Tab-separated table of C-alpha atoms in Angstrom:
chain	number	residue	atom	x	y	z
A	33	MET	CA	27.756	5.555	11.364
A	34	ALA	CA	24.547	4.018	10.094
A	35	LEU	CA	21.684	6.485	10.395
A	36	VAL	CA	19.118	3.671	10.338
A	37	LEU	CA	19.535	0.504	12.406
A	38	THR	CA	17.593	-2.718	11.873
A	39	GLU	CA	16.999	-5.676	14.183
A	40	ILE	CA	14.803	-8.618	13.206
A	41	GLU	CA	13.287	-11.009	15.743
A	42	ASP	CA	10.266	-13.304	15.539
A	43	GLY	CA	9.125	-11.814	12.233
A	44	VAL	CA	9.244	-8.216	13.490
A	45	ALA	CA	11.827	-5.729	12.214
A	46	THR	CA	12.686	-2.921	14.627
A	47	VAL	CA	13.912	0.043	12.597
A	48	THR	CA	15.653	2.762	14.614
A	49	LEU	CA	16.367	6.289	13.392
A	50	ASN	CA	19.927	6.648	14.632
A	51	HIS	CA	21.355	10.162	14.753
A	52	PRO	CA	20.940	11.021	18.445
A	53	GLU	CA	23.419	13.925	18.322
A	54	VAL	CA	20.823	15.889	16.335
A	55	ARG	CA	17.824	14.139	17.930
A	56	ASN	CA	17.314	12.012	14.818
A	57	ALA	CA	16.582	14.991	12.586
A	58	VAL	CA	15.377	13.966	9.135
A	59	SER	CA	18.176	14.305	6.587
A	60	LEU	CA	18.532	13.341	2.945
A	61	GLU	CA	21.123	10.737	3.911
A	62	MET	CA	18.820	9.221	6.539
A	63	ASN	CA	16.001	9.098	3.990
A	64	GLN	CA	18.196	7.262	1.506
A	65	GLU	CA	19.162	4.687	4.137
A	66	LEU	CA	15.544	4.285	5.200
A	67	GLU	CA	14.407	3.671	1.620
A	68	SER	CA	17.085	1.004	1.243
A	69	VAL	CA	16.146	-0.626	4.557
A	70	PHE	CA	12.473	-0.897	3.610
A	71	ASP	CA	13.395	-2.317	0.198
A	72	GLN	CA	15.362	-5.040	2.001
A	73	LEU	CA	12.610	-5.718	4.555
A	74	GLU	CA	9.967	-6.104	1.872
A	75	ASP	CA	12.251	-8.553	0.029
A	76	ASP	CA	12.819	-10.557	3.237
A	77	ARG	CA	9.930	-13.035	3.471
A	78	SER	CA	10.725	-13.690	7.144
A	79	VAL	CA	9.625	-10.134	8.029
A	80	GLY	CA	5.913	-9.608	8.589
A	81	ALA	CA	5.739	-6.270	10.432
A	82	VAL	CA	7.865	-3.266	11.361
A	83	VAL	CA	8.343	-1.203	14.523
A	84	LEU	CA	9.764	2.280	13.876
A	85	THR	CA	11.430	4.165	16.728
A	86	GLY	CA	14.221	6.640	17.425
A	87	ALA	CA	17.513	6.433	19.271
A	88	PRO	CA	17.066	8.249	22.621
A	89	PRO	CA	16.464	10.988	23.559
A	90	ALA	CA	14.061	11.617	20.651
A	91	PHE	CA	11.852	9.932	18.099
A	92	SER	CA	12.682	12.565	15.476
A	93	ALA	CA	13.014	16.271	16.107
A	94	GLY	CA	12.179	17.500	12.614
A	95	ALA	CA	13.929	18.209	9.346
A	96	ASN	CA	17.565	19.126	8.895
A	97	LEU	CA	17.199	22.908	8.754
A	98	ASP	CA	20.057	23.535	6.318
A	99	GLU	CA	18.594	21.034	3.872
A	100	LEU	CA	15.146	22.517	4.402
A	101	LEU	CA	16.415	26.010	3.566
A	102	ALA	CA	18.042	24.642	0.400
A	103	ALA	CA	14.800	22.990	-0.723
A	104	ASP	CA	13.347	26.246	-1.976
A	105	ASP	CA	11.208	24.842	-4.781
A	106	PRO	CA	8.652	22.022	-5.025
A	107	SER	CA	10.958	19.721	-7.002
A	108	ARG	CA	13.460	19.596	-4.114
A	109	LEU	CA	10.923	19.032	-1.365
A	110	GLY	CA	10.225	15.484	-2.521
A	111	ALA	CA	13.644	14.346	-1.306
A	112	ILE	CA	12.800	15.586	2.215
A	113	TYR	CA	9.511	13.674	2.140
A	114	ALA	CA	11.047	10.478	0.744
A	115	GLY	CA	11.755	8.753	4.058
A	116	PHE	CA	8.373	8.964	5.723
A	117	LEU	CA	6.561	8.398	2.433
A	118	ARG	CA	8.525	5.156	2.049
A	119	VAL	CA	7.222	4.138	5.475
A	120	ALA	CA	3.687	5.239	4.599
A	121	HIS	CA	3.602	3.254	1.367
A	122	THR	CA	4.999	-0.060	2.575
A	123	PRO	CA	2.551	-2.987	2.480
A	124	LEU	CA	4.037	-4.228	5.761
A	125	PRO	CA	2.069	-3.381	8.933
A	126	THR	CA	3.911	-0.639	10.836
A	127	VAL	CA	3.920	0.499	14.468
A	128	ALA	CA	5.504	3.786	15.568
A	129	ALA	CA	7.035	3.539	19.042
A	130	VAL	CA	7.312	7.236	19.899
A	131	ASN	CA	9.847	7.475	22.684
A	132	GLY	CA	10.426	11.239	22.785
A	133	PRO	CA	9.817	14.367	20.708
A	134	ALA	CA	8.187	13.802	17.288
A	135	VAL	CA	8.328	17.227	15.693
A	136	GLY	CA	7.374	18.539	12.255
A	137	ALA	CA	8.822	16.230	9.615
A	138	GLY	CA	9.679	13.856	12.467
A	139	MET	CA	6.020	13.763	13.465
A	140	ASN	CA	5.307	12.757	9.865
A	141	PHE	CA	7.262	9.546	10.513
A	142	ALA	CA	4.811	8.668	13.284
A	143	LEU	CA	1.776	9.685	11.207
A	144	ALA	CA	3.054	7.487	8.358
A	145	CYS	CA	2.732	4.354	10.496
A	146	ASP	CA	-0.425	2.278	10.818
A	147	VAL	CA	-0.526	2.419	14.623
A	148	ILE	CA	1.147	4.869	16.995
A	149	LEU	CA	2.217	3.873	20.514
A	150	ALA	CA	3.444	6.660	22.770
A	151	GLY	CA	5.747	6.515	25.742
A	152	ARG	CA	5.049	8.878	28.613
A	153	GLN	CA	8.026	10.985	27.491
A	154	ALA	CA	6.628	11.273	23.958
A	155	MET	CA	5.861	14.742	22.665
A	156	PHE	CA	3.983	15.477	19.426
A	157	GLU	CA	4.386	18.933	17.901
A	158	SER	CA	3.569	20.122	14.401
A	159	ARG	CA	5.823	23.211	14.727
A	160	PHE	CA	5.450	24.342	11.121
A	161	LEU	CA	3.763	27.530	12.335
A	162	GLN	CA	6.616	28.324	14.703
A	163	ILE	CA	9.180	28.418	11.888
A	164	ALA	CA	6.777	30.130	9.452
A	165	ILE	CA	6.543	27.291	6.940
A	166	HIS	CA	3.429	25.619	5.557
A	167	PRO	CA	3.084	21.908	6.453
A	168	GLY	CA	4.192	19.472	3.773
A	169	GLY	CA	4.293	15.822	2.866
A	170	GLY	CA	0.607	15.308	3.586
A	171	HIS	CA	1.002	16.316	7.247
A	172	THR	CA	-2.456	17.879	7.617
A	173	TRP	CA	-4.207	15.069	5.720
A	174	ARG	CA	-2.530	12.351	7.802
A	175	LEU	CA	-3.287	14.172	11.043
A	176	ARG	CA	-6.958	14.656	10.098
A	177	SER	CA	-7.200	11.023	9.008
A	178	ILE	CA	-6.219	9.922	12.510
A	179	CYS	CA	-7.810	12.673	14.583
A	180	ASP	CA	-10.433	15.328	13.894
A	181	ARG	CA	-10.525	18.816	12.417
A	182	GLN	CA	-10.247	20.529	15.787
A	183	THR	CA	-7.130	18.564	16.757
A	184	ALA	CA	-5.493	19.389	13.434
A	185	MET	CA	-6.347	23.062	13.869
A	186	ALA	CA	-5.093	23.117	17.461
A	187	MET	CA	-1.768	21.501	16.573
A	188	VAL	CA	-1.053	23.072	13.181
A	189	VAL	CA	-2.619	26.554	13.350
A	190	PHE	CA	-2.536	27.171	17.112
A	191	GLY	CA	0.764	25.422	17.811
A	192	GLU	CA	-0.454	23.090	20.552
A	193	ARG	CA	1.826	20.228	21.568
A	194	LEU	CA	0.711	16.927	23.051
A	195	ASP	CA	2.450	14.630	25.507
A	196	GLY	CA	2.004	10.861	25.380
A	197	PRO	CA	-1.006	10.599	27.714
A	198	ARG	CA	-2.850	13.433	25.959
A	199	ALA	CA	-2.085	11.959	22.517
A	200	ALA	CA	-3.674	8.671	23.607
A	201	GLU	CA	-6.633	10.483	25.180
A	202	ILE	CA	-7.616	12.140	21.882
A	203	GLY	CA	-6.750	9.183	19.641
A	204	LEU	CA	-3.545	10.441	18.040
A	205	ALA	CA	-1.860	7.456	19.704
A	206	TRP	CA	-3.462	4.043	20.133
A	207	LYS	CA	-2.246	3.966	23.706
A	208	CYS	CA	0.347	5.455	26.052
A	209	VAL	CA	2.597	3.105	28.007
A	210	ASP	CA	5.460	3.501	30.449
A	211	ASP	CA	8.674	4.387	28.631
A	212	GLU	CA	10.488	1.227	29.692
A	213	GLU	CA	7.630	-0.886	28.285
A	214	LEU	CA	7.252	0.964	24.974
A	215	LEU	CA	9.414	-1.153	22.659
A	216	GLY	CA	8.230	-4.407	24.186
A	217	GLU	CA	4.589	-3.395	23.772
A	218	ALA	CA	5.199	-2.252	20.176
A	219	ARG	CA	6.879	-5.547	19.303
A	220	ARG	CA	4.111	-7.535	21.014
A	221	LEU	CA	1.532	-5.715	18.917
A	222	ALA	CA	3.543	-6.174	15.717
A	223	ARG	CA	3.979	-9.916	16.268
A	224	ARG	CA	0.286	-10.554	15.612
A	225	PRO	CA	0.290	-9.487	11.945
A	226	ALA	CA	3.858	-10.772	11.590
A	227	ARG	CA	2.582	-14.305	12.269
A	228	ALA	CA	-0.292	-14.014	9.789
A	229	PRO	CA	-0.052	-14.657	6.022
A	230	ARG	CA	1.850	-11.710	4.601
A	231	ALA	CA	-0.339	-11.258	1.524
A	232	LEU	CA	-3.425	-11.221	3.721
A	233	THR	CA	-2.176	-8.457	6.012
A	234	ALA	CA	-1.162	-6.407	2.963
A	235	ALA	CA	-4.647	-6.837	1.488
A	236	MET	CA	-6.332	-5.899	4.779
A	237	LYS	CA	-4.153	-2.814	5.120
A	238	GLN	CA	-4.968	-1.672	1.578
A	239	THR	CA	-8.695	-2.225	2.126
A	240	ILE	CA	-8.692	-0.051	5.257
A	241	ILE	CA	-6.852	2.689	3.344
A	242	ASP	CA	-9.291	2.473	0.430
A	243	MET	CA	-12.301	2.673	2.749
A	244	GLY	CA	-11.467	6.329	3.337
A	245	ALA	CA	-13.097	7.086	-0.001
A	246	VAL	CA	-16.174	4.866	0.541
A	247	THR	CA	-19.385	6.626	1.543
A	248	ASP	CA	-22.083	3.953	1.687
A	249	SER	CA	-22.721	0.405	2.876
A	250	GLU	CA	-23.099	-1.192	-0.545
A	251	ALA	CA	-19.785	0.174	-1.749
A	252	ALA	CA	-18.128	-1.050	1.454
A	253	VAL	CA	-19.472	-4.574	0.928
A	254	ALA	CA	-18.389	-4.514	-2.710
A	255	ARG	CA	-14.858	-3.390	-1.788
A	256	GLU	CA	-14.409	-6.325	0.600
A	257	VAL	CA	-16.026	-9.159	-1.325
A	258	ASP	CA	-13.208	-9.930	-3.778
A	259	PRO	CA	-10.350	-9.973	-1.246
A	260	GLN	CA	-12.474	-11.984	1.180
A	261	ALA	CA	-13.226	-14.573	-1.505
A	262	TRP	CA	-9.527	-14.645	-2.426
A	263	SER	CA	-8.524	-15.218	1.213
A	264	MET	CA	-10.986	-18.090	1.557
A	265	ALA	CA	-9.312	-19.863	-1.375
A	266	GLN	CA	-5.901	-19.746	0.311
A	267	PRO	CA	-4.526	-22.846	2.074
A	268	GLU	CA	-3.897	-20.901	5.297
A	269	PHE	CA	-7.620	-20.238	5.729
A	270	LYS	CA	-8.524	-23.892	5.345
A	271	GLU	CA	-5.701	-24.973	7.671
A	272	ARG	CA	-6.627	-22.524	10.407
A	273	VAL	CA	-10.342	-23.261	10.228
A	274	ALA	CA	-9.561	-26.976	10.469
A	275	ALA	CA	-7.354	-26.338	13.498
A	276	LEU	CA	-10.069	-24.217	15.122
A	277	LYS	CA	-12.686	-26.897	14.549
A	278	GLU	CA	-10.358	-29.505	16.045
A	279	ALA	CA	-9.750	-27.308	19.099
A	280	ILE	CA	-13.518	-26.811	19.583
A	281	SER	CA	-14.143	-30.531	19.218
A	282	THR	CA	-11.405	-31.363	21.715
A	283	SER	CA	-12.718	-28.860	24.266
A	284	ARG	CA	-16.140	-30.550	24.175
A	285	THR	CA	-14.826	-34.035	24.932
């Protein structure tokens, strides 16, 4: 059985973590399949964005505990992180469609995506505290990058869990939608960057990531000027501006 399923439609790849018997727990085998899938998607020029979800009833319920127990030194932990880090480092725009529990290492899969959409049955839980293990894989940094210090403290140190509506209320999720609408809404969102020039969306994504280290206006302007000038030299910019001007002209006649 494939542990990662892929479906491509209209430029959007839907990638499904597919081990429902263990609630899509993160395993070394699943990570290997996920790395291979993202290699293929990045090589496929027809793919412009990715939706990541889980086979019901969960998004991903955490790490495989036997493999976690065996990873008793830092050199072995990297293999457990490999799957969600592959998602985090792709230049393709990514949307997490969280359709159930996203726990521990499984929550890292959601945090690795560029935008998180939550179904009403979604549940976000750090859970590292509950099994007496320190968070790993950049969990606290990713959580603080999306939310604030208090949210990270509440979830990681105090063990709070969030349902879909609460996650959207505090900004952990972009929005919460009805469960039956979740995948459709995620694909609708992903189609926008999927229809844009691929190199442009990759450049925009990298700029937003880099802006985390920028602390003043001049540095922000300097970071954007080269990629903006590059984009203006591309044929797509000239074509789309010409089309926009034609549409404006037509609307006035």
